XYZ file of C-alpha atoms in Angstrom:
719
model
C 224.995 129.538 120.527
C 225.213 125.034 121.301
C 222.886 123.095 119.431
C 221.164 120.145 121.054
C 218.953 117.381 119.509
C 217.413 115.038 121.954
C 216.269 111.802 119.532
C 214.200 108.532 120.909
C 211.381 106.245 119.760
C 207.905 107.748 119.145
C 206.364 108.261 123.050
C 209.050 106.996 125.083
C 209.168 110.358 127.062
C 211.630 112.984 124.705
C 209.405 115.670 124.851
C 209.107 115.252 128.486
C 212.510 115.045 128.871
C 213.376 117.980 126.928
C 211.359 120.353 128.366
C 212.176 119.464 132.121
C 216.255 119.860 130.903
C 215.670 123.128 129.199
C 213.311 124.295 132.069
C 216.402 123.707 134.203
C 218.967 125.591 131.786
C 216.396 128.281 131.704
C 216.861 128.694 136.073
C 220.478 128.944 135.007
C 219.480 132.221 133.112
C 220.295 130.835 129.571
C 218.664 131.811 126.732
C 216.995 129.194 125.285
C 215.573 128.446 121.324
C 213.281 124.915 121.680
C 212.340 123.450 117.905
C 209.933 120.520 117.502
C 210.076 118.381 114.854
C 207.764 115.798 115.878
C 204.690 115.470 113.114
C 202.554 115.597 116.745
C 203.988 118.843 117.749
C 203.315 118.500 121.104
C 206.838 119.340 122.256
C 207.035 122.379 123.807
C 203.243 122.435 125.190
C 204.943 122.012 128.806
C 206.850 124.932 127.985
C 203.696 126.987 126.611
C 201.453 126.456 129.407
C 199.189 123.145 127.809
C 198.473 126.257 124.346
C 198.712 124.378 121.145
C 200.943 126.586 118.831
C 200.253 127.815 115.154
C 203.361 125.509 113.363
C 205.501 126.137 110.518
C 203.718 124.355 108.155
C 200.754 125.369 109.146
C 200.844 128.634 108.468
C 203.046 127.675 105.257
C 199.725 125.886 104.298
C 197.086 128.741 104.802
C 198.837 131.577 103.953
C 202.443 130.842 102.190
C 204.808 132.731 104.079
C 206.203 132.232 107.556
C 206.102 135.251 110.010
C 208.730 134.705 112.886
C 205.992 136.735 115.240
C 203.296 134.185 114.562
C 205.223 130.812 114.908
C 207.798 131.761 118.117
C 205.948 131.801 120.790
C 207.662 132.910 124.849
C 206.493 130.254 127.281
C 208.433 129.303 130.671
C 210.866 131.469 132.227
C 211.242 133.330 128.849
C 212.242 130.202 126.761
C 211.458 130.913 123.186
C 209.322 127.851 121.551
C 208.943 126.400 117.679
C 207.241 123.578 115.772
C 207.621 122.447 112.794
C 204.345 120.312 112.431
C 203.682 118.166 109.692
C 201.544 116.395 107.176
C 197.675 114.745 107.903
C 198.617 111.264 108.451
C 198.456 108.938 105.970
C 200.165 111.781 103.172
C 203.201 113.812 102.533
C 206.831 113.674 103.763
C 207.047 114.647 107.650
C 211.000 114.470 107.295
C 211.104 117.254 104.856
C 208.831 119.432 106.633
C 211.414 119.755 108.977
C 213.911 120.467 105.835
C 211.333 123.196 104.900
C 211.770 124.712 108.946
C 214.716 124.963 108.923
C 215.246 126.703 106.071
C 212.207 128.851 106.037
C 213.186 130.020 109.661
C 217.161 131.112 108.608
C 215.640 132.740 105.378
C 213.295 135.191 107.981
C 215.913 136.491 109.459
C 216.026 134.050 112.476
C 219.546 134.919 114.422
C 219.799 131.710 116.725
C 223.597 133.192 117.710
C 221.047 135.236 119.807
C 220.684 131.983 122.441
C 222.687 129.915 124.515
C 220.990 126.986 123.554
C 219.070 126.033 120.847
C 217.052 122.850 121.431
C 215.723 119.859 118.589
C 212.742 117.620 120.044
C 213.310 114.969 117.037
C 211.403 111.930 116.406
C 213.644 109.233 116.044
C 211.918 105.590 115.066
C 213.159 105.773 111.582
C 216.505 108.242 110.894
C 215.353 109.063 107.136
C 216.972 111.954 105.613
C 214.537 114.574 106.534
C 214.642 113.770 109.806
C 217.953 112.939 110.032
C 218.732 116.910 108.887
C 219.421 118.505 112.642
C 222.524 115.698 112.807
C 223.130 115.813 109.034
C 223.713 119.860 108.636
C 225.076 120.032 111.476
C 222.628 122.121 112.849
C 222.949 120.236 116.375
C 226.633 119.997 118.042
C 225.357 117.469 120.062
C 222.956 114.539 120.567
C 221.367 112.484 123.390
C 219.699 109.485 122.898
C 215.897 109.122 125.122
C 215.591 105.454 125.394
C 214.370 102.993 127.693
C 215.118 99.256 128.094
C 212.862 98.049 126.045
C 213.514 95.366 123.234
C 212.206 97.761 120.904
C 213.318 101.246 122.287
C 216.722 99.576 122.325
C 216.327 98.759 118.185
C 215.576 102.598 117.363
C 218.371 103.920 119.959
C 220.486 101.849 118.222
C 219.473 103.307 114.389
C 220.156 106.795 115.586
C 223.443 106.191 116.612
C 224.151 104.208 113.005
C 222.616 107.831 111.989
C 224.764 109.433 113.816
C 228.061 107.868 112.863
C 227.444 108.147 109.151
C 227.148 111.954 109.605
C 229.396 112.868 112.059
C 232.810 114.464 112.494
C 235.922 113.257 114.046
C 234.984 115.861 117.055
C 231.848 113.281 117.818
C 228.495 114.260 118.582
C 226.757 111.546 121.217
C 226.122 113.121 124.377
C 225.029 109.988 125.833
C 222.125 108.211 126.743
C 219.009 109.068 129.128
C 217.209 106.640 130.373
C 213.942 106.360 130.982
C 212.238 103.398 133.151
C 209.733 101.479 131.481
C 209.526 98.360 133.942
C 210.930 96.293 132.583
C 213.454 93.304 133.849
C 217.165 95.408 134.641
C 216.306 98.047 132.863
C 219.209 100.761 134.368
C 221.777 98.080 134.150
C 220.543 97.501 130.478
C 220.826 100.587 129.496
C 224.397 101.383 130.924
C 225.889 97.903 129.144
C 224.223 99.144 126.280
C 225.866 102.285 126.220
C 229.084 101.030 127.001
C 229.149 98.881 123.534
C 227.849 101.791 121.462
C 230.886 104.155 123.233
C 228.946 106.408 125.291
C 227.593 106.773 128.311
C 224.285 106.550 130.924
C 224.171 110.098 132.343
C 220.753 109.758 134.105
C 217.992 107.008 134.366
C 215.113 108.951 135.245
C 212.752 106.520 137.180
C 208.825 105.921 136.394
C 207.062 108.241 138.740
C 203.259 110.027 139.600
C 204.444 113.512 139.452
C 205.273 112.939 135.936
C 201.353 112.684 134.753
C 200.276 114.946 137.480
C 202.557 117.707 135.672
C 201.576 117.136 132.272
C 198.029 117.008 133.801
C 198.213 120.683 134.560
C 200.395 121.726 131.845
C 203.749 122.088 133.447
C 207.486 120.935 133.794
C 208.534 118.988 136.482
C 210.896 122.488 137.573
C 207.734 124.577 137.843
C 205.102 121.952 139.474
C 206.896 119.702 141.533
C 210.809 121.742 141.986
C 212.285 120.558 145.518
C 211.482 116.894 144.492
C 214.330 114.200 143.138
C 212.657 114.201 139.693
C 212.999 117.628 140.068
C 216.787 117.216 141.017
C 217.419 114.694 137.352
C 216.414 116.670 135.018
C 219.167 119.527 136.477
C 221.663 116.705 136.488
C 221.372 116.105 133.117
C 221.085 119.976 132.412
C 224.307 120.623 134.336
C 226.053 117.498 132.229
C 225.308 119.065 129.192
C 226.398 122.524 130.203
C 229.699 121.444 131.869
C 230.466 117.611 131.528
C 230.089 117.028 127.940
C 232.007 114.877 125.680
C 230.437 113.752 123.445
C 231.924 110.600 120.612
C 231.544 108.856 117.683
C 229.006 105.940 118.211
C 229.939 102.315 117.002
C 226.747 101.226 116.416
C 225.959 97.157 116.991
C 225.527 95.097 113.765
C 221.934 93.197 113.309
C 223.807 90.096 114.767
C 225.119 92.148 117.560
C 222.309 93.680 118.834
C 220.636 90.211 118.650
C 222.772 88.620 121.132
C 223.054 91.931 123.128
C 219.174 91.524 123.452
C 219.196 88.303 124.648
C 222.029 88.339 127.096
C 220.713 91.308 128.975
C 216.700 91.174 127.587
C 215.568 87.816 127.392
C 218.528 86.250 129.452
C 218.892 83.762 127.525
C 221.574 82.715 124.760
C 220.409 82.928 120.927
C 220.129 79.822 119.048
C 223.562 79.059 116.964
C 220.693 77.651 113.844
C 217.358 79.421 114.865
C 214.563 77.679 112.859
C 213.114 79.695 109.702
C 209.480 80.627 109.711
C 207.007 79.138 107.339
C 206.431 80.479 104.576
C 202.869 80.962 103.166
C 203.671 79.752 99.457
C 203.064 82.532 96.936
C 200.175 81.929 93.626
C 202.514 82.903 90.494
C 198.796 83.059 88.593
C 196.430 84.788 90.106
C 193.381 84.821 88.711
C 192.959 87.224 86.315
C 190.889 90.481 86.474
C 188.774 91.843 84.067
C 186.349 95.490 83.430
C 183.134 96.357 82.758
C 182.749 98.825 80.231
C 179.739 100.502 82.111
C 180.452 100.958 85.554
C 183.118 103.990 84.597
C 180.863 106.110 87.209
C 180.416 103.045 89.756
C 181.646 103.746 93.762
C 183.032 100.411 93.139
C 184.877 101.110 90.113
C 187.425 98.711 89.015
C 188.448 100.351 85.989
C 190.937 102.722 87.827
C 193.019 100.639 89.159
C 195.947 98.717 87.816
C 194.380 95.461 86.354
C 196.921 94.609 83.990
C 199.253 92.096 84.849
C 202.759 93.290 85.357
C 204.787 91.770 82.584
C 208.192 92.644 83.905
C 211.136 91.501 80.751
C 213.830 89.178 81.204
C 217.381 89.334 80.412
C 217.209 92.811 78.519
C 219.117 95.477 79.209
C 217.945 98.801 81.012
C 216.890 101.687 79.184
C 218.314 104.687 80.957
C 215.190 106.885 80.662
C 212.713 106.814 83.901
C 209.174 104.784 83.862
C 207.490 107.798 83.468
C 209.135 109.620 80.624
C 208.325 105.827 78.671
C 204.355 106.104 79.773
C 204.367 109.431 78.365
C 206.014 107.995 75.175
C 203.139 106.324 74.695
C 200.306 108.100 75.409
C 201.885 111.222 73.761
C 200.767 109.153 70.716
C 196.890 109.142 71.088
C 195.642 112.051 69.083
C 192.535 112.626 71.473
C 194.056 111.891 74.633
C 195.406 114.796 77.322
C 198.435 113.388 80.202
C 198.754 115.146 82.885
C 201.943 114.941 84.569
C 201.628 114.983 88.845
C 205.191 115.838 88.804
C 207.248 118.755 89.583
C 207.659 121.356 86.559
C 210.613 120.081 85.162
C 209.563 116.022 84.735
C 206.859 117.187 82.276
C 209.734 119.524 80.474
C 211.773 117.198 79.970
C 209.946 114.379 78.811
C 208.363 116.577 76.344
C 211.710 118.161 75.204
C 212.961 114.320 74.727
C 210.039 113.914 72.069
C 210.399 116.836 70.374
C 214.765 115.760 69.444
C 213.083 114.160 66.018
C 212.919 115.566 62.855
C 209.308 116.950 62.223
C 208.417 114.669 59.652
C 209.014 111.947 61.878
C 207.232 113.558 64.820
C 204.701 116.445 64.107
C 205.130 119.822 66.002
C 202.180 120.934 67.418
C 200.563 122.364 70.730
C 201.771 119.703 73.399
C 198.561 116.764 74.716
C 200.722 117.064 78.424
C 199.831 118.920 81.291
C 201.661 119.163 84.680
C 199.996 119.524 88.139
C 203.587 122.323 89.092
C 204.064 119.990 92.272
C 205.927 121.699 94.550
C 207.376 121.818 97.972
C 203.890 121.906 100.200
C 202.274 118.856 97.706
C 205.824 116.922 99.268
C 204.715 117.680 102.717
C 201.152 117.871 103.260
C 200.315 115.484 100.093
C 199.036 116.604 96.753
C 195.389 115.157 96.470
C 193.690 118.890 96.348
C 196.869 120.173 93.713
C 195.746 116.492 91.053
C 192.181 117.338 91.575
C 192.085 121.408 90.664
C 194.187 120.114 87.839
C 191.794 117.452 86.391
C 188.695 119.724 86.967
C 190.762 122.117 85.038
C 191.405 119.954 81.927
C 187.898 118.723 82.126
C 186.651 122.101 81.635
C 188.538 122.330 78.375
C 188.955 119.149 76.870
C 185.517 117.817 78.534
C 185.098 114.709 76.056
C 188.772 113.568 76.296
C 189.816 110.751 78.345
C 192.520 111.593 80.733
C 196.158 109.912 81.515
C 197.805 110.701 85.044
C 201.002 109.637 85.238
C 202.732 110.002 88.816
C 207.121 110.753 89.174
C 209.236 109.772 91.059
C 207.671 112.113 94.307
C 203.929 111.134 93.409
C 204.934 107.475 94.500
C 206.586 108.227 98.238
C 203.795 110.713 99.732
C 200.894 108.304 99.607
C 198.085 110.315 97.316
C 195.770 108.539 97.277
C 194.607 108.544 93.568
C 192.707 105.910 92.609
C 189.940 106.987 95.119
C 189.542 110.726 93.723
C 189.159 109.542 90.571
C 186.531 107.264 91.360
C 184.909 110.827 92.230
C 185.805 112.629 89.349
C 185.034 109.866 86.951
C 181.826 110.317 84.379
C 180.324 108.247 81.482
C 181.512 110.770 78.823
C 185.608 111.118 79.872
C 187.281 108.821 81.753
C 190.545 109.568 83.901
C 192.928 106.452 83.877
C 195.982 106.309 86.325
C 199.415 105.447 85.286
C 201.468 104.291 87.886
C 204.552 104.598 86.692
C 206.279 106.568 89.258
C 209.256 107.861 87.644
C 212.395 105.952 88.531
C 210.663 104.116 91.253
C 208.924 102.491 88.709
C 211.644 100.841 86.830
C 212.747 102.277 82.985
C 211.763 103.718 80.387
C 210.202 100.280 78.885
C 208.717 99.418 82.206
C 206.633 102.332 82.060
C 205.811 101.887 78.184
C 204.245 98.571 79.353
C 202.291 99.500 81.751
C 200.645 102.375 79.752
C 200.230 100.051 77.285
C 198.604 97.559 79.071
C 196.824 99.628 81.585
C 195.109 101.364 78.357
C 194.161 97.915 76.934
C 192.324 96.825 79.969
C 189.836 100.206 79.388
C 189.779 101.201 76.258
C 189.476 98.004 73.994
C 186.266 96.630 73.135
C 186.373 92.914 74.088
C 183.275 92.498 72.223
C 184.024 92.778 68.808
C 185.091 90.250 66.065
C 188.316 90.068 63.670
C 187.540 91.218 60.021
C 189.730 89.210 57.064
C 192.597 90.470 55.375
C 193.401 93.103 58.513
C 196.129 93.886 61.450
C 196.901 95.566 64.012
C 200.714 97.038 64.421
C 202.369 96.455 67.967
C 205.122 98.297 69.512
C 206.536 101.085 66.742
C 209.976 102.955 67.931
C 208.149 106.044 68.896
C 211.268 108.019 69.154
C 213.125 106.388 66.583
C 214.296 108.689 63.578
C 213.080 106.109 61.219
C 210.326 105.312 62.655
C 207.858 107.081 59.873
C 209.756 105.325 56.964
C 209.785 102.104 59.063
C 205.896 102.179 58.835
C 206.092 103.085 55.133
C 208.048 99.975 54.277
C 205.909 98.063 55.947
C 202.680 99.983 55.351
C 203.657 98.929 51.791
C 204.626 95.634 51.725
C 200.979 95.345 53.328
C 198.822 96.788 50.848
C 200.893 95.233 48.455
C 199.346 92.014 49.780
C 195.934 93.511 50.168
C 196.242 93.686 53.572
C 194.936 96.606 55.420
C 196.788 98.026 58.906
C 193.488 98.543 61.840
C 195.326 99.813 64.619
C 199.120 100.817 65.368
C 199.219 100.036 69.287
C 200.789 102.423 69.815
C 201.740 105.165 67.731
C 199.687 108.483 65.710
C 196.210 106.953 66.308
C 193.303 107.794 68.410
C 190.742 106.617 70.897
C 187.911 104.661 68.507
C 191.185 102.667 66.562
C 192.279 101.085 70.147
C 188.544 100.469 70.922
C 188.359 98.596 67.447
C 191.098 96.444 68.613
C 189.934 93.558 68.009
C 188.471 93.991 64.580
C 192.255 92.539 63.572
C 193.041 89.447 62.562
C 196.756 89.111 63.540
C 199.204 91.389 65.171
C 202.108 92.110 63.723
C 205.243 93.116 66.433
C 207.092 96.237 64.703
C 210.231 95.887 66.518
C 211.143 92.189 68.124
C 212.654 93.008 72.011
C 211.404 91.094 75.720
C 209.453 94.089 75.904
C 207.164 93.784 72.671
C 206.954 90.484 73.153
C 205.915 90.672 76.513
C 203.091 93.063 75.602
C 202.186 90.690 72.656
C 201.738 88.223 75.018
C 199.551 89.863 77.533
C 197.708 91.109 74.198
C 196.843 87.128 73.233
C 196.292 86.050 76.710
C 193.965 89.216 77.958
C 192.303 89.953 74.781
C 192.412 86.355 72.913
C 194.662 87.710 70.086
C 196.889 86.498 67.446
C 200.745 87.638 67.269
C 202.508 86.569 63.990
C 205.675 85.880 65.012
C 208.339 87.081 62.566
C 211.623 88.423 61.673
C 212.168 92.893 61.186
C 211.959 93.133 57.560
C 215.684 94.625 57.852
C 217.785 93.696 53.873
C 216.909 91.782 51.227
C 216.920 88.356 52.594
C 214.549 89.324 56.068
C 212.192 91.484 53.860
C 211.666 88.380 51.660
C 210.796 86.208 54.821
C 208.888 88.538 55.885
C 206.592 89.075 53.124
C 206.120 85.767 52.628
C 205.709 84.767 56.532
C 202.729 87.599 56.578
C 201.352 86.069 53.147
C 201.852 82.892 54.004
C 199.470 82.884 57.442
C 196.633 85.274 54.883
C 196.528 83.313 51.654
C 198.419 85.471 49.508
C 201.542 83.623 48.584
C 201.166 85.153 44.661
C 201.180 88.654 45.703
C 204.446 88.196 47.999
C 206.072 86.118 45.062
C 205.306 88.971 42.669
C 206.275 91.562 44.899
C 209.807 89.999 45.654
C 210.193 89.072 42.018
C 210.118 92.731 41.540
C 212.307 94.124 44.172
C 215.264 91.293 43.466
C 215.076 92.133 39.772
C 215.778 96.010 41.122
C 218.647 94.571 43.692
C 220.757 92.191 41.097
C 220.733 95.395 39.061
C 221.842 97.510 41.125
C 224.239 94.651 43.062
C 225.711 93.783 39.373
C 226.744 97.699 39.722
C 228.286 98.080 42.369
C 230.562 94.537 42.193
C 233.337 96.048 39.952
C 234.581 98.696 42.960
C 233.817 96.341 45.665
C 234.792 92.628 44.701
C 238.140 90.949 46.372
C 237.905 93.667 49.158
C 238.527 92.673 52.898
C 236.335 93.281 55.138
C 236.338 93.284 59.288
C 232.719 94.349 61.111
C 232.875 95.824 64.569
C 229.069 95.146 65.553
C 227.543 96.469 69.193
C 225.108 93.294 68.654
C 222.647 94.798 66.254
C 221.229 93.319 63.529
C 223.942 92.846 60.962
C 222.879 89.555 58.925
C 222.044 92.686 56.274
C 225.335 93.559 56.056
C 226.744 90.505 55.854
C 224.710 89.633 53.410
C 225.390 92.663 51.260
C 229.155 92.239 51.412
C 228.523 88.586 50.783
C 226.390 89.769 47.122
C 229.303 92.497 46.750
C 232.342 89.529 46.587
C 233.686 91.017 49.439
C 235.642 88.957 52.104
C 234.252 89.390 55.821
C 237.692 88.395 57.625
C 235.812 88.529 60.851
C 233.070 89.803 63.192
C 233.924 91.407 66.444
C 231.211 91.719 68.964
C 231.285 93.603 72.581
C 230.887 90.872 75.511
C 227.442 92.731 76.589
C 225.808 93.475 72.991
C 226.511 90.028 71.827
C 224.364 89.550 69.035
C 222.276 86.452 69.167
C 222.145 85.075 66.551
C 225.523 83.142 66.391
C 225.019 81.475 62.788
C 227.459 84.817 61.535
C 230.567 83.183 59.727
C 233.958 84.271 62.137
C 232.433 85.628 64.713
C 234.093 86.856 67.719
C 233.428 88.016 70.954
C 234.379 90.075 73.882
C 236.337 92.602 71.741
C 238.603 95.090 73.177
C 240.796 98.346 71.733
C 243.447 96.173 72.452
C 241.659 93.022 70.493
C 240.759 95.281 67.747
C 244.351 96.126 66.186
C 245.546 92.491 66.239
C 242.482 91.740 64.496
C 243.428 94.263 62.083
C 247.127 93.522 61.749
C 245.924 89.508 61.434
C 243.535 90.601 58.647
C 244.934 93.187 56.655
C 241.264 94.544 55.782
C 240.635 96.565 53.207
C 238.454 98.689 55.105
C 236.433 98.356 58.286
C 232.669 98.888 59.009
C 231.800 100.157 62.381
C 229.337 101.043 65.211
C 231.659 102.441 67.785
C 234.515 105.260 66.503
C 237.535 103.751 65.483
C 241.733 105.687 65.138
C 243.223 103.925 62.638
C 245.082 104.412 59.272
C 242.305 101.984 57.915
C 239.960 103.271 56.353
C 236.710 103.107 58.578
C 233.363 103.825 57.965
C 230.462 103.521 60.703
C 226.788 101.593 59.830
C 223.471 102.123 61.393
C 222.833 99.840 64.545
C 219.103 100.838 63.486
C 219.050 100.052 60.030
C 215.286 101.744 58.464
C 213.435 98.141 56.999
C 213.174 97.428 53.323
C 214.557 95.273 50.610
C 217.165 97.703 49.621
C 218.390 99.269 52.907
C 221.631 96.852 52.032
C 222.238 98.235 48.648
C 221.817 101.628 50.027
C 224.336 101.779 52.250
C 226.616 99.987 49.906
C 226.179 103.352 47.498
C 226.844 105.383 50.516
C 229.717 103.428 51.724
C 231.258 103.402 47.440
C 231.073 107.348 47.816
C 233.170 107.319 51.335
C 235.647 105.312 50.153
C 236.538 107.228 47.474
C 237.304 109.874 49.768
C 241.217 110.117 50.774
C 241.398 108.359 53.991
C 244.288 110.292 54.782
C 244.632 113.843 53.706
C 248.067 115.244 51.671
C 248.859 117.614 54.234
C 250.097 115.677 56.154
C 253.011 114.528 54.484
C 253.442 118.451 53.063
C 256.578 118.746 54.439
């Protein structure tokens, strides 16, 4: 069996050419199978006398199974014909349909060895992964490109050659170019020269002829309709070349510059300009008009509340988090107790996202029935589009949870196949139950924090009541770290400080909250970021701009000194200075008392710190309070601390550099964010330490116990 594939630009005449070549080979007594790999599924029409056969994907959609008896028909001169088919225009992935077709035929026991030839008729405008399967997976032994002398057709042929060069072996696969005349200037010469340029040959040139449309009108090949004509002889010549004279090569496609030069020389008959003028560009408006959504139009056909109106803010100069946007969006939605999340994704995405959010202790994150459901996207959804599946899933949720808002989060695949989700949501939305699309689109939507930011923005636009006025002595907490094991501990610390100051937390945006608390977001007078960083800064900027709130920029309360700054900054904003000083004095008394108890163990010691850039002010100040000399602080290059005020700070350190630093400084112990192999006691410190006055004190107590343990076990010297 020999596999032959015909590629070419859509509408160039591939199906007509391949059908006539197959007819010519069948007249030589060859057993042939033709597989149409074009969503138009009209490849075998001339061989089947105009009969529109059931495609593989069509039968798969209707019945869920594929029967060879139904999809493989017998046409002219016993030629067997199969059409892969494709999705409705505008949705799904036709290329993926080819992959599915070939796999299904293999699973159904199709024995291609019973044929002399298996022909593939493949769309070649874009040689994407699916359409490249016949060349990539070894189905086709030789590839023929059907092309005219038109510029678009030459471009397509060169792209096909690029795909062939990528996927072919050392034996080569390009059998040649088949010219199909369209009437451009010097068309045959253009094709001959192009063939030479990419290292192959023009094996035939099919002239324009009225016989072709006449034969097609009668649903016949030229070999059947007008067998004794020059045109029939040309198709027979191509068949003869495939049978006896093919010498496939690995093509050498032209670069863009080379292709442009070729087109100017042979198609335009002009020389290209050395420095062509740049096209004028319309200036981009970086300040689009602010969009708003109405609280009372959720059931309108022209509803815009379902569309992403939040301005996209991309945090700059931050290290990407290696989790996808889908997981970041679910990280937020999972914290809304009276909402349901529907993930339009394969079930694995939903499972992994849910498991990630259960990897923390139960007291930090309550283990309960998940508020997450999944559309369980299948191969057929990818090929044909998944709108029906999404609608069925939404209707199921609406029936089970009729009063809960639904958040639809999309994965990578959903972002590729083109489902019209917003129209579907507009149809299903009601005044009693809102459906909000979070277009996270998996890795296509960015990293973890991109999804988190998008979800927070869109939820704010949809649910926050803009008409409310702030109450005295109230704050919103913004951007708690939902996956951190210290999240609840940090909240309790901040809440303790605020309570001591007579300040109430209105809404945690977004952690362990509900829709009513989000609606009442504007009842708070001030927003307090619960963490620092570009993403939370961008979120606070968005909330202040769109809802008129005010964010208080404060340092996180990590260690005694920063907690003092945090407490005084918040107190000053609310006029609670006296209460703040009382709280600080009480904490200071306890802190000094316990530090004095620890000093004899540490005073006069030397320490070397290896940091990955986390906040270590608390650690440095604690060691200073214990009279420990910090001889040097080493920081990794990409994680260098933003604060450059620490003494003896060295950046860009490596393992070799650490050894030199140890030799130079002779520390009594090393505190490191990374595990080190050394003869000197090395103890880790928390990269994300808990908040509060006493984090440094608590760590010093722990360090005291660890340093009492012999660092080098005595048994090593027993011999």
